[in-house]
Amino acid sequence: MPSNQSGDAKRTSLHGFWSSRMVFILAVTGSAVGLGNIWKFPYIAGQNGGGAFVLVYLFCVVLIGMPVMMSEILIGRRGRRNPVTTMALLGEEEGGSRHWQWVGGMGVLAGILILSYYSVIAGWTLGYIVKSAAGAFTGASAELIGAEFGAFVGDWRQVVLVHSLFMGLTVFVVARGVERGLEQAVKIMVPALLLLLLILLGYSMTSGHFGEGVAFMFTPDFSKLTWNSVLVALGHAFFTLSLGMGAIMAYGAYLSDETSITESSIAVVIADTFIALLAGLVIFPLVFANGLNPASGPGLVFQTLPLAFGQMPGGAFFSTIFFILLSFAAWTSALGLMEPAVAWVVEHLNRTRAQAAVMIGSLIWAIGLGSALSTNVLSNFRFLINVDTNGDGIMDAKGTIFDNIDYLTSNIMLPLGGLLIVVFAGWVMCRNSTADELGGAGASFKIWRFLARYLAPMGILFVFMKAIGILDWIVALFG
Ligand code: PFF
């Protein structure tokens, strides 16, 4: 297929560039490491049986996440525009069709929807900074802490307040731009987060049921694994690496031509996976030591950690620091979630970055009210997907607005976006263009191309069809 972008006529970024390779890696890691690693991974691993789920998730990260991440960065850098325009431009150049822009469009939408509920959970963490600092958990029993959590998320005024606060913080950084906003934020927050997790690991190794926690995470019991849990693992691989929605594509647009995409992707994937496993090793031993249920759902870290901290000397201090850092992790991820939409508004509607950030931020805030009210006023407004409300493994109710947006984005939109992106990079883009971006047609390129053309698309399609039941239906038809 012809590619008419010659090497010396490359487009340039309209939003500035990352100032170094290290900053790019930090920014992508900052986007990847977030609530997904510390809040979501432990409870979905808990709900899906532990070890076997973790194993499937690791496979998905390496064999599917990795090639998709490389594809997103290379597409972003080659297009150098917001994901919608980039997909339109490259679609035309490489495959003769601008329709690929719909993939970018779906990504912008997914980012808006994810941030709408992500901001609510990030808001909870802001609330928990204040509670921790006030010593609300010192010496408290599991019942008391559970009741405190219930009362907090059950009060719509508090939840809407913290959701608004978090969106305000996010808009503030995004408005300042790539170098002055995004870079400054990630340089401080990402290293700080890692340091605190290591301190907490020390605590969990000495005070938690460490062996039990390790066994839960690493002993696979495949009888607990359903096709839906495989889909959840795949969806989470996308979610945790910020893939399938153009966030990494948008970040790739600001990357210099010299930086190695393969090496940067490997660094990010390792950092993200390491932090998720670390979070699991901090949380599960504490869950078991305190007789809590690992499958208790979104409230897991908001109950286990305060309980554990409440029992230790200086716990109020550590707990405050933990929730500050969790907010930092969420904050650097929120930047990535907004970037595709903000870049689109700046380029397409000719707005300044600040105006774009306020416009998109307000829209996301409004949609987020649906999730903010899902634990209080609208908690009985349930539809579509089935959920397990008490962690006993039985789907006993329909989902709230929050549950539905989470399921739709993580398990459907991200894998679908990732599938289309990887097919575009592997099949539509000409071999020379991708080899050019990935530093020549050496061994790593060949591995990437094989994964991008065959394994990743087939893997995603298979899991999709299996989870939705299409495959069984086809087998029944011909069998
Ligand atoms: N990767 C983030 C997390 O694990 O919390 C979530 C996320 C951030 C998804 C940014 C998508 C994105 F663009």
mmCIF file with all atom_site columns, C-alpha atoms in Angstrom, residues 374-474:
data_model
loop_
_atom_site.group_PDB
_atom_site.id
_atom_site.type_symbol
_atom_site.label_atom_id
_atom_site.label_alt_id
_atom_site.label_comp_id
_atom_site.label_asym_id
_atom_site.label_entity_id
_atom_site.label_seq_id
_atom_site.pdbx_PDB_ins_code
_atom_site.Cartn_x
_atom_site.Cartn_y
_atom_site.Cartn_z
_atom_site.occupancy
_atom_site.B_iso_or_equiv
_atom_site.pdbx_formal_charge
_atom_site.auth_seq_id
_atom_site.auth_comp_id
_atom_site.auth_asym_id
_atom_site.auth_atom_id
_atom_site.pdbx_PDB_model_num
ATOM 1   C CA . SER A 1 374 ? -25.159 5.715   41.855 1.00 0.00 ? 374 SER A CA 1
ATOM 2   C CA . THR A 1 375 ? -24.234 5.053   45.490 1.00 0.00 ? 375 THR A CA 1
ATOM 3   C CA . ASN A 1 376 ? -26.993 7.225   46.959 1.00 0.00 ? 376 ASN A CA 1
ATOM 4   C CA . VAL A 1 377 ? -30.008 8.919   45.334 1.00 0.00 ? 377 VAL A CA 1
ATOM 5   C CA . LEU A 1 378 ? -29.949 6.674   42.241 1.00 0.00 ? 378 LEU A CA 1
ATOM 6   C CA . SER A 1 379 ? -28.702 3.490   43.916 1.00 0.00 ? 379 SER A CA 1
ATOM 7   C CA . ASN A 1 380 ? -31.920 1.683   43.036 1.00 0.00 ? 380 ASN A CA 1
ATOM 8   C CA . PHE A 1 381 ? -31.904 2.825   39.443 1.00 0.00 ? 381 PHE A CA 1
ATOM 9   C CA . ARG A 1 382 ? -30.576 -0.389  37.922 1.00 0.00 ? 382 ARG A CA 1
ATOM 10  C CA . PHE A 1 383 ? -30.555 -1.768  34.388 1.00 0.00 ? 383 PHE A CA 1
ATOM 11  C CA . LEU A 1 384 ? -28.844 -3.886  31.708 1.00 0.00 ? 384 LEU A CA 1
ATOM 12  C CA . ILE A 1 385 ? -25.802 -5.662  33.159 1.00 0.00 ? 385 ILE A CA 1
ATOM 13  C CA . ASN A 1 386 ? -25.856 -8.114  36.076 1.00 0.00 ? 386 ASN A CA 1
ATOM 14  C CA . VAL A 1 387 ? -23.672 -7.544  39.119 1.00 0.00 ? 387 VAL A CA 1
ATOM 15  C CA . ASP A 1 388 ? -22.728 -9.253  42.353 1.00 0.00 ? 388 ASP A CA 1
ATOM 16  C CA . THR A 1 389 ? -23.612 -6.838  45.148 1.00 0.00 ? 389 THR A CA 1
ATOM 17  C CA . ASN A 1 390 ? -22.343 -8.769  48.174 1.00 0.00 ? 390 ASN A CA 1
ATOM 18  C CA . GLY A 1 391 ? -19.231 -10.539 46.890 1.00 0.00 ? 391 GLY A CA 1
ATOM 19  C CA . ASP A 1 392 ? -20.638 -14.080 47.095 1.00 0.00 ? 392 ASP A CA 1
ATOM 20  C CA . GLY A 1 393 ? -20.008 -14.775 43.417 1.00 0.00 ? 393 GLY A CA 1
ATOM 21  C CA . ILE A 1 394 ? -23.710 -14.728 42.535 1.00 0.00 ? 394 ILE A CA 1
ATOM 22  C CA . MET A 1 395 ? -24.973 -12.071 40.154 1.00 0.00 ? 395 MET A CA 1
ATOM 23  C CA . ASP A 1 396 ? -27.863 -10.900 42.272 1.00 0.00 ? 396 ASP A CA 1
ATOM 24  C CA . ALA A 1 397 ? -28.886 -7.533  40.812 1.00 0.00 ? 397 ALA A CA 1
ATOM 25  C CA . LYS A 1 398 ? -28.789 -5.268  37.801 1.00 0.00 ? 398 LYS A CA 1
ATOM 26  C CA . GLY A 1 399 ? -26.042 -2.633  37.618 1.00 0.00 ? 399 GLY A CA 1
ATOM 27  C CA . THR A 1 400 ? -26.191 1.043   38.524 1.00 0.00 ? 400 THR A CA 1
ATOM 28  C CA . ILE A 1 401 ? -25.281 3.828   36.084 1.00 0.00 ? 401 ILE A CA 1
ATOM 29  C CA . PHE A 1 402 ? -21.711 3.562   37.387 1.00 0.00 ? 402 PHE A CA 1
ATOM 30  C CA . ASP A 1 403 ? -21.565 -0.238  36.845 1.00 0.00 ? 403 ASP A CA 1
ATOM 31  C CA . ASN A 1 404 ? -22.960 0.059   33.330 1.00 0.00 ? 404 ASN A CA 1
ATOM 32  C CA . ILE A 1 405 ? -20.586 2.810   32.186 1.00 0.00 ? 405 ILE A CA 1
ATOM 33  C CA . ASP A 1 406 ? -17.655 0.888   33.642 1.00 0.00 ? 406 ASP A CA 1
ATOM 34  C CA . TYR A 1 407 ? -18.685 -2.362  31.925 1.00 0.00 ? 407 TYR A CA 1
ATOM 35  C CA . LEU A 1 408 ? -19.466 -0.723  28.581 1.00 0.00 ? 408 LEU A CA 1
ATOM 36  C CA . THR A 1 409 ? -16.178 1.192   28.431 1.00 0.00 ? 409 THR A CA 1
ATOM 37  C CA . SER A 1 410 ? -13.733 -1.313  29.931 1.00 0.00 ? 410 SER A CA 1
ATOM 38  C CA . ASN A 1 411 ? -15.089 -4.530  28.531 1.00 0.00 ? 411 ASN A CA 1
ATOM 39  C CA . ILE A 1 412 ? -16.503 -3.415  25.197 1.00 0.00 ? 412 ILE A CA 1
ATOM 40  C CA . MET A 1 413 ? -15.251 -0.028  23.965 1.00 0.00 ? 413 MET A CA 1
ATOM 41  C CA . LEU A 1 414 ? -11.579 -0.432  24.931 1.00 0.00 ? 414 LEU A CA 1
ATOM 42  C CA . PRO A 1 415 ? -11.070 -3.954  23.537 1.00 0.00 ? 415 PRO A CA 1
ATOM 43  C CA . LEU A 1 416 ? -12.988 -2.976  20.385 1.00 0.00 ? 416 LEU A CA 1
ATOM 44  C CA . GLY A 1 417 ? -10.915 0.212   20.005 1.00 0.00 ? 417 GLY A CA 1
ATOM 45  C CA . GLY A 1 418 ? -7.737  -1.783  20.624 1.00 0.00 ? 418 GLY A CA 1
ATOM 46  C CA . LEU A 1 419 ? -8.774  -4.368  18.023 1.00 0.00 ? 419 LEU A CA 1
ATOM 47  C CA . LEU A 1 420 ? -9.349  -1.713  15.352 1.00 0.00 ? 420 LEU A CA 1
ATOM 48  C CA . ILE A 1 421 ? -6.115  0.118   16.217 1.00 0.00 ? 421 ILE A CA 1
ATOM 49  C CA . VAL A 1 422 ? -3.987  -3.006  16.027 1.00 0.00 ? 422 VAL A CA 1
ATOM 50  C CA . VAL A 1 423 ? -5.653  -4.105  12.783 1.00 0.00 ? 423 VAL A CA 1
ATOM 51  C CA . PHE A 1 424 ? -4.988  -0.657  11.358 1.00 0.00 ? 424 PHE A CA 1
ATOM 52  C CA . ALA A 1 425 ? -1.310  -0.722  12.315 1.00 0.00 ? 425 ALA A CA 1
ATOM 53  C CA . GLY A 1 426 ? -0.801  -4.363  11.327 1.00 0.00 ? 426 GLY A CA 1
ATOM 54  C CA . TRP A 1 427 ? -2.888  -4.678  8.172  1.00 0.00 ? 427 TRP A CA 1
ATOM 55  C CA . VAL A 1 428 ? -3.757  -1.247  6.799  1.00 0.00 ? 428 VAL A CA 1
ATOM 56  C CA . MET A 1 429 ? -0.529  0.672   7.340  1.00 0.00 ? 429 MET A CA 1
ATOM 57  C CA . CYS A 1 430 ? 2.189   -0.221  4.923  1.00 0.00 ? 430 CYS A CA 1
ATOM 58  C CA . ARG A 1 431 ? 5.071   -2.241  6.237  1.00 0.00 ? 431 ARG A CA 1
ATOM 59  C CA . ASN A 1 432 ? 7.592   0.505   5.530  1.00 0.00 ? 432 ASN A CA 1
ATOM 60  C CA . SER A 1 433 ? 5.715   3.116   7.537  1.00 0.00 ? 433 SER A CA 1
ATOM 61  C CA . THR A 1 434 ? 5.489   0.953   10.632 1.00 0.00 ? 434 THR A CA 1
ATOM 62  C CA . ALA A 1 435 ? 9.088   -0.254  10.283 1.00 0.00 ? 435 ALA A CA 1
ATOM 63  C CA . ASP A 1 436 ? 10.148  3.377   9.947  1.00 0.00 ? 436 ASP A CA 1
ATOM 64  C CA . GLU A 1 437 ? 8.449   4.285   13.250 1.00 0.00 ? 437 GLU A CA 1
ATOM 65  C CA . LEU A 1 438 ? 9.654   1.179   15.063 1.00 0.00 ? 438 LEU A CA 1
ATOM 66  C CA . GLY A 1 439 ? 13.303  1.686   14.148 1.00 0.00 ? 439 GLY A CA 1
ATOM 67  C CA . GLY A 1 440 ? 13.773  -0.686  11.207 1.00 0.00 ? 440 GLY A CA 1
ATOM 68  C CA . ALA A 1 441 ? 12.669  -4.171  10.298 1.00 0.00 ? 441 ALA A CA 1
ATOM 69  C CA . GLY A 1 442 ? 14.721  -6.086  12.882 1.00 0.00 ? 442 GLY A CA 1
ATOM 70  C CA . ALA A 1 443 ? 13.675  -8.916  15.168 1.00 0.00 ? 443 ALA A CA 1
ATOM 71  C CA . SER A 1 444 ? 11.564  -6.814  17.535 1.00 0.00 ? 444 SER A CA 1
ATOM 72  C CA . PHE A 1 445 ? 9.679   -5.384  14.568 1.00 0.00 ? 445 PHE A CA 1
ATOM 73  C CA . LYS A 1 446 ? 8.955   -8.857  13.272 1.00 0.00 ? 446 LYS A CA 1
ATOM 74  C CA . ILE A 1 447 ? 7.630   -9.972  16.660 1.00 0.00 ? 447 ILE A CA 1
ATOM 75  C CA . TRP A 1 448 ? 5.482   -6.854  16.916 1.00 0.00 ? 448 TRP A CA 1
ATOM 76  C CA . ARG A 1 449 ? 4.112   -7.382  13.431 1.00 0.00 ? 449 ARG A CA 1
ATOM 77  C CA . PHE A 1 450 ? 3.215   -10.993 14.089 1.00 0.00 ? 450 PHE A CA 1
ATOM 78  C CA . LEU A 1 451 ? 1.451   -10.090 17.330 1.00 0.00 ? 451 LEU A CA 1
ATOM 79  C CA . ALA A 1 452 ? -0.271  -7.096  15.748 1.00 0.00 ? 452 ALA A CA 1
ATOM 80  C CA . ARG A 1 453 ? -1.456  -8.967  12.665 1.00 0.00 ? 453 ARG A CA 1
ATOM 81  C CA . TYR A 1 454 ? -2.417  -12.315 14.114 1.00 0.00 ? 454 TYR A CA 1
ATOM 82  C CA . LEU A 1 455 ? -2.279  -13.000 17.793 1.00 0.00 ? 455 LEU A CA 1
ATOM 83  C CA . ALA A 1 456 ? -3.700  -9.773  19.227 1.00 0.00 ? 456 ALA A CA 1
ATOM 84  C CA . PRO A 1 457 ? -6.667  -9.398  16.833 1.00 0.00 ? 457 PRO A CA 1
ATOM 85  C CA . MET A 1 458 ? -7.546  -13.084 17.017 1.00 0.00 ? 458 MET A CA 1
ATOM 86  C CA . GLY A 1 459 ? -7.196  -13.130 20.779 1.00 0.00 ? 459 GLY A CA 1
ATOM 87  C CA . ILE A 1 460 ? -9.458  -10.130 21.239 1.00 0.00 ? 460 ILE A CA 1
ATOM 88  C CA . LEU A 1 461 ? -12.055 -11.428 18.795 1.00 0.00 ? 461 LEU A CA 1
ATOM 89  C CA . PHE A 1 462 ? -12.056 -14.870 20.365 1.00 0.00 ? 462 PHE A CA 1
ATOM 90  C CA . VAL A 1 463 ? -12.552 -13.577 23.894 1.00 0.00 ? 463 VAL A CA 1
ATOM 91  C CA . PHE A 1 464 ? -15.294 -11.242 22.720 1.00 0.00 ? 464 PHE A CA 1
ATOM 92  C CA . MET A 1 465 ? -17.202 -13.913 20.875 1.00 0.00 ? 465 MET A CA 1
ATOM 93  C CA . LYS A 1 466 ? -16.793 -16.372 23.694 1.00 0.00 ? 466 LYS A CA 1
ATOM 94  C CA . ALA A 1 467 ? -17.924 -13.940 26.389 1.00 0.00 ? 467 ALA A CA 1
ATOM 95  C CA . ILE A 1 468 ? -20.896 -12.745 24.414 1.00 0.00 ? 468 ILE A CA 1
ATOM 96  C CA . GLY A 1 469 ? -21.777 -16.330 23.530 1.00 0.00 ? 469 GLY A CA 1
ATOM 97  C CA . ILE A 1 470 ? -21.498 -15.951 19.734 1.00 0.00 ? 470 ILE A CA 1
ATOM 98  C CA . LEU A 1 471 ? -18.905 -18.683 19.463 1.00 0.00 ? 471 LEU A CA 1
ATOM 99  C CA . ASP A 1 472 ? -21.051 -21.222 21.296 1.00 0.00 ? 472 ASP A CA 1
ATOM 100 C CA . TRP A 1 473 ? -23.914 -20.263 19.067 1.00 0.00 ? 473 TRP A CA 1
ATOM 101 C CA . ILE A 1 474 ? -21.839 -20.841 15.915 1.00 0.00 ? 474 ILE A CA 1
#
